[in-house]
Tab-separated table of C-alpha atoms and ligand atoms in Angstrom:
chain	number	residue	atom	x	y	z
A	1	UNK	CA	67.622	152.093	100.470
A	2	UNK	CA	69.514	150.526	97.842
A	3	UNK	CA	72.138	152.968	95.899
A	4	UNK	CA	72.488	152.613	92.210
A	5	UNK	CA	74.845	154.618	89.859
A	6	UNK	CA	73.159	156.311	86.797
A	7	UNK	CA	75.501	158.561	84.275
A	8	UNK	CA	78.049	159.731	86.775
A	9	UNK	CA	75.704	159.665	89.851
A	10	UNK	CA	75.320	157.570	92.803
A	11	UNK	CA	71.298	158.016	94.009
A	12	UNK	CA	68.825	155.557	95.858
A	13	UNK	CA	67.256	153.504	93.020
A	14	UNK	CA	63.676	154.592	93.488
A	15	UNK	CA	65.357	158.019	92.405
A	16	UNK	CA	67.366	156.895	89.525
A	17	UNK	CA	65.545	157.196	86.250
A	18	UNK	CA	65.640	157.232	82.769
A	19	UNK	CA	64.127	158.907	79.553
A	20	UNK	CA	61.450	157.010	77.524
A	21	UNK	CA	63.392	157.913	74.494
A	22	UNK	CA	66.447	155.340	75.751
A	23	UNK	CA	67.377	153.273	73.213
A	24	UNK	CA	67.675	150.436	76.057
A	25	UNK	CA	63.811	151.286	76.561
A	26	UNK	CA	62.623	151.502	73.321
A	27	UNK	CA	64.938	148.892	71.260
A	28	UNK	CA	66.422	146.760	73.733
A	29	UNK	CA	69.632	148.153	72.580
A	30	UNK	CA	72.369	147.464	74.590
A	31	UNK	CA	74.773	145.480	76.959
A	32	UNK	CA	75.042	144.240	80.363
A	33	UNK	CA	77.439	142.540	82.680
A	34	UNK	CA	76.034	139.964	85.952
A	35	UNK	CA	79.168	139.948	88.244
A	36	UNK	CA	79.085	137.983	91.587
A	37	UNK	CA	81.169	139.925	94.525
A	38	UNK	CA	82.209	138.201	97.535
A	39	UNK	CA	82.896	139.472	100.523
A	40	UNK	CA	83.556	142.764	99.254
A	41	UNK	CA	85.473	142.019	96.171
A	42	UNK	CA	84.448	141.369	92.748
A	43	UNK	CA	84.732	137.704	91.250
A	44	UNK	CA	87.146	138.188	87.658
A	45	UNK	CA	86.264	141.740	87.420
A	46	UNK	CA	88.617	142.116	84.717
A	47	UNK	CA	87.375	139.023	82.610
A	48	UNK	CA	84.059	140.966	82.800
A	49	UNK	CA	84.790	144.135	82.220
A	50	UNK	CA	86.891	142.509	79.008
A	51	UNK	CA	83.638	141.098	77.805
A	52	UNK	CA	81.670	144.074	78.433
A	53	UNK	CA	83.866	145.728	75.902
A	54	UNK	CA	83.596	142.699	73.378
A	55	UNK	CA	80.073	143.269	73.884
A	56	UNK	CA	80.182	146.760	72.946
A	57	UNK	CA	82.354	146.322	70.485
A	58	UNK	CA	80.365	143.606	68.691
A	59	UNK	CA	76.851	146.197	68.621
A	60	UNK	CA	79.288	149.203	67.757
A	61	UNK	CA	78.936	151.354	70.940
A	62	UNK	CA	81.100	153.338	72.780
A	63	UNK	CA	82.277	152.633	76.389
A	64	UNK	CA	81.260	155.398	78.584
A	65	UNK	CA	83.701	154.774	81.160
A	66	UNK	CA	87.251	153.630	81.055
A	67	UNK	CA	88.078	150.224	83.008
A	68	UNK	CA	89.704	152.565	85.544
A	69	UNK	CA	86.663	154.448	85.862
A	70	UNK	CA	84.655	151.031	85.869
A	71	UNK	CA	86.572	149.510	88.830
A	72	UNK	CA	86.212	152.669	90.555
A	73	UNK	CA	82.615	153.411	90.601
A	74	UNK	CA	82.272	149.590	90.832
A	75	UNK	CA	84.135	149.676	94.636
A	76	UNK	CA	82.346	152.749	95.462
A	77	UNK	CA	78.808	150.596	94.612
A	78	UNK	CA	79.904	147.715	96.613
A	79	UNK	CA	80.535	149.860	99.306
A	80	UNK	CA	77.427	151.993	99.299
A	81	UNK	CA	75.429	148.566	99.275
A	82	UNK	CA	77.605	147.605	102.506
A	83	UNK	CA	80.418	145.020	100.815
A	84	UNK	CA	79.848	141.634	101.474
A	85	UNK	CA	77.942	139.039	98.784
A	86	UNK	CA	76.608	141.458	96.048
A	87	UNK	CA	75.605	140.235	92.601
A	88	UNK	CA	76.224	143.870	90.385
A	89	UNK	CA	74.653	143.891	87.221
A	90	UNK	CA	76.474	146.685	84.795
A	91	UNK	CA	74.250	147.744	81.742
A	92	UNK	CA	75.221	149.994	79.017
A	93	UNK	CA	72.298	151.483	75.981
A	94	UNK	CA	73.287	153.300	72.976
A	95	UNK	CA	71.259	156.412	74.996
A	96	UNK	CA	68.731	158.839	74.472
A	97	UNK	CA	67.706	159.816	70.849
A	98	UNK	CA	64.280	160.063	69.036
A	99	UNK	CA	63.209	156.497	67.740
A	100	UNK	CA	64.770	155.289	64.355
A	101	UNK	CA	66.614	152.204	64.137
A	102	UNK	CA	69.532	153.610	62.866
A	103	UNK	CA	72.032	154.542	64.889
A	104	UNK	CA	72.101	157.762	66.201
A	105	UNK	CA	75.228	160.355	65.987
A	106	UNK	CA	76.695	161.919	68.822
A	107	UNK	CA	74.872	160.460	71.626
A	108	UNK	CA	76.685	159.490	74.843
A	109	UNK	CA	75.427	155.960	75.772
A	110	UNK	CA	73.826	155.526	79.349
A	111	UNK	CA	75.602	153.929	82.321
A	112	UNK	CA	73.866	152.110	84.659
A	113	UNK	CA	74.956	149.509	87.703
A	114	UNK	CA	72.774	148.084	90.440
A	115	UNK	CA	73.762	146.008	93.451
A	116	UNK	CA	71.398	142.854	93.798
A	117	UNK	CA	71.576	140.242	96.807
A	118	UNK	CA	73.695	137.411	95.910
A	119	UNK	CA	71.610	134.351	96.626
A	120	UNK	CA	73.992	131.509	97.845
A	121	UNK	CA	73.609	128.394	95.622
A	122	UNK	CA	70.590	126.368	97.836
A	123	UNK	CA	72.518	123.502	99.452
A	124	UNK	CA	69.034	121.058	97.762
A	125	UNK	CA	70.447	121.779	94.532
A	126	UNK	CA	74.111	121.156	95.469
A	127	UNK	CA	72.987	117.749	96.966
A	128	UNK	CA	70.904	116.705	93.933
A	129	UNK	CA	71.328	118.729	91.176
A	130	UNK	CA	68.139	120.257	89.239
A	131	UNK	CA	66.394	119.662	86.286
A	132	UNK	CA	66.998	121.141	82.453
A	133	UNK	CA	64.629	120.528	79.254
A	134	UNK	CA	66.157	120.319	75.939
A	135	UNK	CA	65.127	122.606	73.515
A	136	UNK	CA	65.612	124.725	70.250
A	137	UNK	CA	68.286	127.507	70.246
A	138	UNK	CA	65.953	129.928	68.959
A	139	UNK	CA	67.907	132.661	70.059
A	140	UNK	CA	70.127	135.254	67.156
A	141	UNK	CA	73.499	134.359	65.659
A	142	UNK	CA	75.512	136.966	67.956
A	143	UNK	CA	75.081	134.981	71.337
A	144	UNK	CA	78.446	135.557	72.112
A	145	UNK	CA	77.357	139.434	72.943
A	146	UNK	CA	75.717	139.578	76.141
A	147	UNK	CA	72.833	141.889	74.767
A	148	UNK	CA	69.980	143.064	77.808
A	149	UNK	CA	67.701	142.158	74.430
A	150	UNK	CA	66.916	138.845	76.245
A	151	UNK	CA	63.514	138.054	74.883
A	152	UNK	CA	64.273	134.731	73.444
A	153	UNK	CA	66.048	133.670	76.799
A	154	UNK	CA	63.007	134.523	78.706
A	155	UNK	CA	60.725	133.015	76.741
A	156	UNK	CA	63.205	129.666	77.248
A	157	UNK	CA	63.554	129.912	80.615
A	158	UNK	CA	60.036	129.936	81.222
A	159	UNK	CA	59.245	127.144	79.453
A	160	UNK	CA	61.388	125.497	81.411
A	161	UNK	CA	60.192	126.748	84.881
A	162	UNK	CA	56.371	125.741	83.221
A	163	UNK	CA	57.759	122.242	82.842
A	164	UNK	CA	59.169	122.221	86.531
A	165	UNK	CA	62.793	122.365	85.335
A	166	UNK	CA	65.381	124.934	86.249
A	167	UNK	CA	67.229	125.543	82.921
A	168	UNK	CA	66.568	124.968	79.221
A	169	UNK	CA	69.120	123.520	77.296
A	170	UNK	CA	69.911	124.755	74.063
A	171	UNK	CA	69.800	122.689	70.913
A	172	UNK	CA	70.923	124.684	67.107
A	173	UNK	CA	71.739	121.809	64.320
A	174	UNK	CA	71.828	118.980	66.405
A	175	UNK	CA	74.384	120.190	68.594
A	176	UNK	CA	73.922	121.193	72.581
A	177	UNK	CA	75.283	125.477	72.618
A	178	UNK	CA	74.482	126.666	75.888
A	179	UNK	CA	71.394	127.023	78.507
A	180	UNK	CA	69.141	129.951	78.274
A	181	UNK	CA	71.182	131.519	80.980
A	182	UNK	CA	74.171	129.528	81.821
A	183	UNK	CA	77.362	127.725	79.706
A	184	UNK	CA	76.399	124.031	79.638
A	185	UNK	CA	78.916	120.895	80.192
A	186	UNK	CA	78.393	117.415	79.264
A	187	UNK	CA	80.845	114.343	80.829
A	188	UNK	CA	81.081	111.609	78.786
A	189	UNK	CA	83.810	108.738	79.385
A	190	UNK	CA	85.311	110.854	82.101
A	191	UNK	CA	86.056	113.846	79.658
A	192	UNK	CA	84.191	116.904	80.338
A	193	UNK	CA	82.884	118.662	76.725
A	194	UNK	CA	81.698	121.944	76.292
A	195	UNK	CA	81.059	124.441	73.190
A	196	UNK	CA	83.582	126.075	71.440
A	197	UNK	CA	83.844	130.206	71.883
A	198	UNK	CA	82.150	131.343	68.744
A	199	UNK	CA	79.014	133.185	67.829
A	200	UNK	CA	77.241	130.595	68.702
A	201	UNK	CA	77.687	131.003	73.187
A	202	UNK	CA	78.306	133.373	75.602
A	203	UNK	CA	81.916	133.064	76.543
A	204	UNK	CA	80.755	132.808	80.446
A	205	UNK	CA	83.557	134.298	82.752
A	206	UNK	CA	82.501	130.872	85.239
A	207	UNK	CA	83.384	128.305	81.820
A	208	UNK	CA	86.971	130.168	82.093
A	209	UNK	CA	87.330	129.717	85.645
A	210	UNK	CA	85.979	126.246	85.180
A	211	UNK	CA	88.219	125.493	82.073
A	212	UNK	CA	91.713	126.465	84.176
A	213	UNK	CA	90.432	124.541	87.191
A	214	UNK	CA	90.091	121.233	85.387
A	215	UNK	CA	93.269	122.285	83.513
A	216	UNK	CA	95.195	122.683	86.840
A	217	UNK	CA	93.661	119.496	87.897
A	218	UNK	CA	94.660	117.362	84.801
A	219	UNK	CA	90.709	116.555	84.075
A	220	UNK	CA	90.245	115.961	80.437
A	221	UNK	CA	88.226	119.014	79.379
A	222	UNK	CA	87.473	119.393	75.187
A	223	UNK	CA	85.901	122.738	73.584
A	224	UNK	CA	84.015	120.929	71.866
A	225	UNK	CA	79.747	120.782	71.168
A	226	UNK	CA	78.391	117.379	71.805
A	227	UNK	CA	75.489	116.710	69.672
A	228	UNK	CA	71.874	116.018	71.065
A	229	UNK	CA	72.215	111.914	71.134
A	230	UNK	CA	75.699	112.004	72.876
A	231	UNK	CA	73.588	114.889	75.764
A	232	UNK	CA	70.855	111.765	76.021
A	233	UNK	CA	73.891	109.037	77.299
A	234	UNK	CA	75.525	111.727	78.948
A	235	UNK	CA	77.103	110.243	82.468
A	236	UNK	CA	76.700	114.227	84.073
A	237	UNK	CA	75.426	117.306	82.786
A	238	UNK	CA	76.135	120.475	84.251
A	239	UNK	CA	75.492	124.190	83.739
A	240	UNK	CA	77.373	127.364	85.508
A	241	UNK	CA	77.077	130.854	85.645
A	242	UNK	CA	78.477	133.930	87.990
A	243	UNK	CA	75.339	133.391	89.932
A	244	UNK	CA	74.534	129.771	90.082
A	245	UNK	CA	77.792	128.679	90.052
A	246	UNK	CA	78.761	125.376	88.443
A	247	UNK	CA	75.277	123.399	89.106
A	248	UNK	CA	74.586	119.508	88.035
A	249	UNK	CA	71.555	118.392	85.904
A	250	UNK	CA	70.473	115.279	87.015
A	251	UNK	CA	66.900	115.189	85.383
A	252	UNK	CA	66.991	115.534	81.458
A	253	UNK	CA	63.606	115.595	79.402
A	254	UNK	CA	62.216	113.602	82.152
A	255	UNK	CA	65.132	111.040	82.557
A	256	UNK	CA	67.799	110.709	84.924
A	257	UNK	CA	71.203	111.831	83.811
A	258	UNK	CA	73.772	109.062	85.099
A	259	UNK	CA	72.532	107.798	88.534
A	260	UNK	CA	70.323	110.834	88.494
A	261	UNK	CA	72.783	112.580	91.244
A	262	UNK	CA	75.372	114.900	91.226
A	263	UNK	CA	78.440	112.584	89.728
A	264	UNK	CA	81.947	112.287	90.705
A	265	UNK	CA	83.366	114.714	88.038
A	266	UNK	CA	81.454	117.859	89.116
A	267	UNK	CA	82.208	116.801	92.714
A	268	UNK	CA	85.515	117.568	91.822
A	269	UNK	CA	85.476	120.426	90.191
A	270	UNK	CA	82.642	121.987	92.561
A	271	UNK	CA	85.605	121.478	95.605
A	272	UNK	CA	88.072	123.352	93.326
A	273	UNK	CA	85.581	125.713	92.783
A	274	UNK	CA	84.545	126.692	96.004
A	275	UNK	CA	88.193	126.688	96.766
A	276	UNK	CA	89.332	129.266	94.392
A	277	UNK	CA	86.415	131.440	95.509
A	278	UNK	CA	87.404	131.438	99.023
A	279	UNK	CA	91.068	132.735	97.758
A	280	UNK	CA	90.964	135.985	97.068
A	281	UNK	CA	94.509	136.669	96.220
A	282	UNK	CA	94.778	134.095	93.660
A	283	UNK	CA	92.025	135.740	91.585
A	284	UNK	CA	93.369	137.845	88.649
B	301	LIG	N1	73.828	135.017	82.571
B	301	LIG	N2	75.211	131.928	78.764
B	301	LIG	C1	74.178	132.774	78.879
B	301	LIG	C2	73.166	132.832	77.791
B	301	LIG	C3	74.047	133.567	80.049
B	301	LIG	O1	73.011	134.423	80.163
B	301	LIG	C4	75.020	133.443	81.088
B	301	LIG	C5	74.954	134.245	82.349
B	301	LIG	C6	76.077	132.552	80.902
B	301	LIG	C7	77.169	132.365	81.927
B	301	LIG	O2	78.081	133.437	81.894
B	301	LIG	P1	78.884	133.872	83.204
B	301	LIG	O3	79.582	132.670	83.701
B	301	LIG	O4	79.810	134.910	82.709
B	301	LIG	O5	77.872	134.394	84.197
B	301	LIG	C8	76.158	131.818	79.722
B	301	LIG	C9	73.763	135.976	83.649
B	301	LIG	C10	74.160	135.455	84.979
B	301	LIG	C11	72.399	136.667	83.623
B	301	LIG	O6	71.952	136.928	82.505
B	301	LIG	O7	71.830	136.971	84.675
């Protein structure tokens, strides 16, 4: 069976539970963390244990556990779940407290992590890349707090899946953010452009990774949104994440992207991707 930790306890997850009156429950209040482990060890742990603090920071919660504490129950999931490729998910709520949506005193927020399968990236998509639909960032002005109050997300991403495409890209003012789950990348001229870190995107632990890659590499890369007509003559798209890696779009609205295959600029980076995963001790 599957072992979860819940508030200082490690239990098989049809065991775990939680009150009706949690916040997470009831108001979708809280954070979460998706972090991809391979064999054994997890990928930037410390990038995402930085963000879940942002995160908590940014809705005014408390951390329940130290990072020390973190890494430590973290290794002791892993292990329980027998090591190898894991994809953890960490979620903290605001905790248990009778509905009002003010903010309760004195509560001690719940702590929960689960140990998922880590699906390897299907070697179909790799070859050809998927599909992505444009369309409007209806999502909140805090997207840089990744907040389990996914709602809008879902309800992108499955428009998406209803038009046969794998991600929804996310347009606010003209200008590409993000996908509903996933940083998004445009190449253009042989520069790769993607949004600035502001309220406005997730600051994905992958886009770092990717960002210092192309940096190492000497590959033009600019922080900067493209707007919707310059995503239309796009020569690649891409998308990443911690789970699906750094992925190519190759259909757009319908239309090829480029030559409507992976191009030569996420080639590159993919290889010094799937490099720097495969090196554990260079990881920080
Ligand atoms: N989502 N932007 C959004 C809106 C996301 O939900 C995600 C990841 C990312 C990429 O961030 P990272 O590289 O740190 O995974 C960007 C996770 C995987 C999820 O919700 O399951």
């Amino acid at each position: 069976m599957n072992q979860v930790y819940l508030n200082g306890e490690f239990l098989a997850a049809d065991q775990a539970k939680v009150s009706v009156f949690d916040r997470g429950f009831l108001l979708g209040d809280g954070v979460y963390e998706v972090i991809p482990v391979y064999a054994g060890h997890c990928f930037q742990l410390d990038g995402h244990l930085q963000r879940l603090q942002a995160s908590l920071n940014g809705v005014r919660m408390g951390n329940p556990h130290s990072d020390k504490e973190w890494k430590s129950l973290i290794a002791e999931l892993i292990e329980l779940n027998g090591g190898g490729e894991q994809s953890l998910y960490l979620q903290v709520t605001r905790g248990v407290a009778p509905r009002d949506h003010v903010f309760p005193e004195g509560v001690t927020p719940s702590a929960f992590a689960m140990s998922n399968p880590l699906q390897a990236v299907s070697e179909k998509y790799k070859k050809e890349g998927v599909a992505a639909i444009t369309l409007p960032d209806i999502r909140w002005q805090n997207c840089n707090i990744k907040a389990i109050t996914l709602l809008p997300n879902s309800l992108l991403k499955q428009q998406a899946q209803d038009a046969g495409a794998a991600e929804a890209l996310l347009i606010r003012d003209g200008y590409l953010t993000e996908g509903a789950a996933s940083n998004a990348y445009v190449v253009l001229d042989g520069i790769i452009y993607t949004a600035p870190k502001d309220e406005k995107v997730l600051p994905g632990i992958t886009r770092e990774v990717v960002i210092a890659l192309a940096k190492k590499a000497d590959i033009p890369l600019l922080e900067e949104a493209v707007s919707e007509a310059q995503l239309k003559q796009a020569d690649e798209v891409w998308i990443s994440s911690s789970t699906k890696e750094v992925l190519a779009i190759t259909q757009l609205d319908g239309e090829k992207v480029g030559m409507g295959v992976p191009g030569p600029v996420w080639q590159q980076i993919d290889a010094l991707y799937q490099d720097y995963k495969e090196d554990i001790a260079s990881w920080q």
